Coordinates of C-alpha atoms in Angstrom, one line a residue:
M1 CA 17.9 -20.3 10.4
V2 CA 19.5 -18.2 13.1
P3 CA 18.7 -19.6 16.6
P4 CA 17.1 -17.4 19.2
R5 CA 19.5 -15.3 21.2
S6 CA 18.4 -16.9 24.4
M7 CA 19.9 -20.2 23.1
T8 CA 23.3 -18.6 22.3
A9 CA 23.8 -16.2 25.1
H10 CA 25.5 -18.6 27.6
R11 CA 28.4 -20.9 27.1
P12 CA 27.3 -24.5 27.5
I13 CA 28.5 -26.5 30.5
Y14 CA 28.8 -29.8 28.6
K15 CA 30.1 -30.7 25.2
P16 CA 27.4 -31.3 22.5
V17 CA 26.0 -34.8 22.3
R18 CA 27.3 -36.0 19.0
S19 CA 24.5 -38.5 18.4
V20 CA 21.9 -35.8 18.9
E21 CA 23.7 -33.6 16.4
R22 CA 23.8 -36.4 13.9
A23 CA 20.1 -37.3 14.4
F24 CA 19.0 -33.7 13.7
S25 CA 21.3 -33.4 10.7
V26 CA 19.6 -36.5 9.3
L27 CA 16.2 -35.1 10.0
R28 CA 17.0 -31.8 8.4
A29 CA 18.3 -33.6 5.3
V30 CA 15.2 -35.7 5.0
N31 CA 13.1 -32.6 5.4
V32 CA 15.0 -30.8 2.6
L33 CA 15.3 -33.8 0.2
S34 CA 11.7 -35.0 0.9
D35 CA 12.3 -38.4 -0.8
A36 CA 15.7 -39.2 0.5
S37 CA 17.7 -42.4 -0.1
V38 CA 20.2 -43.5 2.5
E39 CA 23.0 -42.6 0.0
A40 CA 21.6 -39.1 -0.4
V41 CA 21.3 -38.6 3.4
A42 CA 24.8 -39.9 3.9
K43 CA 26.2 -37.5 1.3
A44 CA 24.2 -34.5 2.7
T45 CA 25.3 -35.1 6.3
G46 CA 28.8 -36.4 5.8
L47 CA 27.9 -39.6 7.7
S48 CA 28.7 -43.1 6.6
W49 CA 26.0 -45.1 4.9
A50 CA 25.7 -47.4 7.9
T51 CA 25.4 -44.5 10.4
A52 CA 22.9 -42.7 8.1
L53 CA 20.7 -45.9 7.9
R54 CA 20.9 -46.4 11.7
M55 CA 19.8 -42.8 12.3
L56 CA 17.0 -43.1 9.7
E57 CA 15.6 -46.3 11.2
T58 CA 15.8 -44.8 14.7
L59 CA 13.8 -41.7 13.5
E60 CA 11.4 -44.0 11.7
G61 CA 10.7 -45.9 14.9
L62 CA 10.1 -42.6 16.7
G63 CA 7.6 -41.4 14.1
Y64 CA 9.7 -38.6 12.6
V65 CA 10.4 -40.2 9.2
R66 CA 8.7 -42.9 7.2
R67 CA 9.6 -45.0 4.2
G68 CA 8.1 -44.3 0.8
A69 CA 6.0 -46.8 -1.1
G70 CA 9.1 -48.6 -2.5
G71 CA 10.7 -48.8 0.9
G72 CA 14.1 -47.4 -0.3
K73 CA 13.5 -43.7 0.4
F74 CA 12.5 -41.8 3.5
R75 CA 10.1 -38.9 3.9
P76 CA 9.2 -36.6 6.8
A77 CA 6.4 -38.1 9.0
I78 CA 3.7 -36.5 11.0
G79 CA 5.9 -36.5 14.1
V80 CA 7.9 -33.6 12.6
R81 CA 4.8 -31.4 12.7
A82 CA 4.3 -32.4 16.3
L83 CA 7.7 -30.9 17.1
S84 CA 6.4 -27.4 16.1
D85 CA 3.0 -27.5 17.8
G86 CA 4.2 -25.4 20.6
F87 CA 6.0 -22.9 18.4
R88 CA 4.5 -19.7 17.3
D89 CA 6.0 -16.8 15.4
E90 CA 5.3 -14.3 18.1
T91 CA 7.1 -16.6 20.6
W92 CA 10.3 -16.4 18.7
I93 CA 10.0 -12.7 17.9
S94 CA 9.4 -12.0 21.6
E95 CA 12.8 -13.5 22.3
V96 CA 14.6 -11.2 19.9
A97 CA 12.5 -8.1 20.6
G98 CA 14.2 -7.2 23.8
P99 CA 17.4 -5.6 22.4
G100 CA 15.4 -3.6 19.8
L101 CA 13.1 -2.3 22.5
E102 CA 16.1 -1.4 24.6
R103 CA 17.6 0.6 21.8
L104 CA 14.3 2.5 21.4
T105 CA 14.4 3.4 25.1
E106 CA 18.0 4.3 25.0
N107 CA 17.5 6.6 22.1
F108 CA 14.2 8.3 23.2
G109 CA 14.0 7.7 27.0
W110 CA 10.5 6.4 26.9
P111 CA 9.5 2.8 27.7
A112 CA 8.6 0.4 25.0
I113 CA 6.7 -2.9 24.9
F114 CA 6.1 -5.9 22.6
S115 CA 2.7 -7.5 22.9
T116 CA 0.9 -10.4 21.2
L117 CA -2.7 -11.6 21.1
D118 CA -3.9 -13.6 24.1
G119 CA -7.5 -14.6 23.8
T120 CA -9.3 -11.3 23.5
E121 CA -6.5 -9.2 25.0
M122 CA -2.9 -8.3 24.3
M123 CA -0.3 -9.7 26.5
V124 CA 2.9 -7.8 27.2
R125 CA 5.8 -10.2 26.3
E126 CA 8.7 -7.8 26.5
S127 CA 9.1 -4.4 28.2
T128 CA 11.7 -1.8 29.0
Q129 CA 9.6 -0.2 31.8
S130 CA 12.3 -1.1 34.4
K131 CA 15.1 0.4 32.3
T132 CA 14.0 4.1 32.3
P133 CA 13.1 6.6 35.0
L134 CA 10.4 8.0 32.7
A135 CA 8.2 5.0 33.1
I136 CA 5.1 5.7 35.1
E137 CA 3.6 2.2 34.9
R138 CA 5.7 -0.5 36.4
G139 CA 5.4 -4.3 36.3
M140 CA 4.1 -4.4 32.7
L141 CA 5.6 -7.7 31.8
G142 CA 2.8 -10.3 31.5
R143 CA 0.1 -7.7 31.8
L144 CA -3.1 -8.1 29.7
L145 CA -4.2 -5.0 27.8
P146 CA -7.7 -4.5 26.3
L147 CA -8.0 -4.9 22.5
L148 CA -10.2 -1.9 22.0
A149 CA -8.6 0.5 24.5
S150 CA -4.9 -0.1 24.0
S151 CA -2.9 1.1 21.0
G152 CA -1.4 -2.4 20.5
G153 CA -4.8 -4.0 20.5
R154 CA -6.2 -1.5 18.0
A155 CA -3.2 -2.0 15.7
Y156 CA -3.7 -5.8 16.0
L157 CA -7.4 -5.5 15.1
S158 CA -6.7 -3.2 12.2
Y159 CA -4.0 -5.4 10.6
T160 CA -5.2 -8.9 11.3
S161 CA -7.2 -10.9 8.7
E162 CA -10.8 -10.0 8.2
A163 CA -11.9 -13.5 9.5
E164 CA -9.9 -13.2 12.7
R165 CA -11.0 -9.6 13.3
E166 CA -14.7 -10.6 12.9
H167 CA -14.1 -13.6 15.3
L168 CA -12.5 -11.3 17.9
L169 CA -15.3 -8.7 17.5
S170 CA -18.0 -11.3 17.9
L171 CA -16.4 -12.4 21.2
L172 CA -16.3 -8.7 22.4
R173 CA -19.9 -8.2 21.4
Q174 CA -20.9 -11.1 23.6
R175 CA -19.9 -9.2 26.6
G176 CA -22.9 -6.9 26.2
D177 CA -21.2 -3.8 27.6
N178 CA -19.8 -0.7 25.9
D179 CA -17.5 -3.0 23.8
E180 CA -20.6 -4.1 21.9
K181 CA -21.7 -0.6 21.2
F182 CA -18.3 0.6 20.1
V183 CA -17.5 -2.3 17.7
N184 CA -20.9 -1.8 16.0
S185 CA -20.3 2.0 15.6
T186 CA -19.2 4.0 12.6
A187 CA -16.4 5.4 14.9
F188 CA -14.9 2.0 15.2
T189 CA -14.9 1.6 11.4
R190 CA -13.3 5.0 10.9
M191 CA -10.7 4.1 13.5
M192 CA -9.7 0.9 11.7
R193 CA -9.3 2.8 8.4
Q194 CA -7.4 5.6 10.0
I195 CA -4.9 3.1 11.5
R196 CA -4.3 1.4 8.2
R197 CA -3.9 4.8 6.5
D198 CA -1.5 6.2 9.1
G199 CA 0.5 3.0 9.7
Y200 CA 0.1 3.1 13.5
A201 CA -2.6 3.0 16.2
Q202 CA -2.8 5.5 19.0
R203 CA -4.0 5.8 22.6
Y204 CA -4.4 9.3 24.1
R205 CA -4.6 8.9 27.8
G206 CA -7.6 6.5 28.1
T207 CA -7.0 3.4 30.3
M208 CA -3.7 4.9 31.6
P209 CA -4.7 8.6 31.9
L210 CA -1.2 9.9 32.6
T211 CA 0.3 8.4 29.4
S212 CA -0.3 8.1 25.7
S213 CA 1.1 5.5 23.3
M214 CA 1.4 4.6 19.7
A215 CA 1.8 1.1 18.3
V216 CA 2.9 -0.5 15.0
P217 CA 2.3 -4.0 13.8
V218 CA 5.0 -6.6 13.1
L219 CA 4.0 -8.3 9.9
V220 CA 5.5 -11.5 8.6
N221 CA 4.2 -12.3 5.1
D222 CA 1.1 -10.2 5.7
H223 CA 0.4 -12.0 9.0
I224 CA 0.5 -9.9 12.1
V225 CA 2.5 -11.6 14.9
G226 CA 2.5 -8.8 17.5
C227 CA 2.8 -5.1 18.1
I228 CA 5.6 -2.7 19.2
T229 CA 4.4 0.2 21.4
I230 CA 6.1 3.2 22.8
I231 CA 4.6 5.0 25.8
W232 CA 5.2 8.6 26.9
I233 CA 3.9 11.0 29.5
A234 CA 0.8 12.6 27.8
S235 CA 1.6 16.1 29.0
A236 CA 5.1 16.0 27.6
L237 CA 4.3 15.3 23.9
S238 CA 1.4 15.6 21.5
M239 CA 0.4 12.6 19.4
Q240 CA 1.4 14.5 16.2
D241 CA 4.9 15.2 17.6
A242 CA 5.2 11.6 18.8
A243 CA 4.3 10.3 15.3
R244 CA 6.8 12.6 13.7
R245 CA 9.6 11.5 16.0
Y246 CA 8.9 7.8 16.7
L247 CA 7.0 6.3 13.8
R248 CA 9.9 5.6 11.5
P249 CA 12.1 4.0 14.2
L250 CA 9.1 1.9 15.3
Q251 CA 8.5 0.7 11.8
S252 CA 12.2 0.1 11.3
L253 CA 12.3 -2.2 14.4
A254 CA 9.1 -3.9 13.2
R255 CA 10.9 -4.7 9.9
D256 CA 14.0 -6.0 11.7
L257 CA 11.9 -8.3 13.9
A258 CA 10.0 -9.6 10.9
T259 CA 13.2 -10.4 9.1
E260 CA 14.6 -12.2 12.1
S261 CA 11.6 -14.4 12.3
P262 CA 12.2 -18.0 11.0
C263 CA 9.4 -17.4 8.5
G264 CA 10.5 -13.9 7.6
A265 CA 14.1 -14.9 7.0
H266 CA 13.3 -17.5 4.5
L267 CA 10.1 -16.3 2.7
H268 CA 9.4 -13.3 0.6
G269 CA 7.0 -10.6 1.6
V270 CA 8.3 -9.3 4.9
K271 CA 6.5 -6.0 5.3
T272 CA 5.9 -3.2 7.7
A273 CA 2.8 -0.9 7.8
N274 CA 3.2 2.2 5.7

């Protein structure tokens, strides 16, 4: 697994803590071997038998490994799952999205953002608004965008699972405003189908009347983890011209991000919307 760039960008101040390195190497070995004897762990890590046993017993006391029924082999324990509770695919992809978004902006001039679902809105996790004079909207990082009115939100709704989409729509219906009318309309159904057919979602002016945008989903093993959006001045370019120029680069970046995901790098089925 390749570590996030943010973890490798700076030279460390101190030397690595050897005991921590050993502990994690033992934990990785147990995770791979599943039922691991002390001898197997020692061989996999290059540690002595005594050191491997000491590490295993320490990890056992902390709740990260447990002994099998016979007592001679070790297995991952529930504590290992607790380590990943705060980790989400979109968090990792957000960390690696920045350079790709910057390349888009360098190539085309327009700002680009990466957003993920946050409740019933899309949160802007990465943005190049500050890196181009063509950006009208500033301070986009951390901004919440509406699901139904933003191109990223529409792309998310179209490519998420049916169960999640229905859950999100039920929450939007509870508001009792125009959202309820729209999600129950044939126009909404047609829009969802159109997005899947085209491979991207669009916003023509709308909530930001001076700009238009198009968004593509980042899919890891058929699961949407976020959306890449490019934003341009509406009077400068039609949606058709934008799709012709930007759709393939957006989809290429979506594939790259999905491949760099811990899940995408090790499992089959990394896809992009066609």
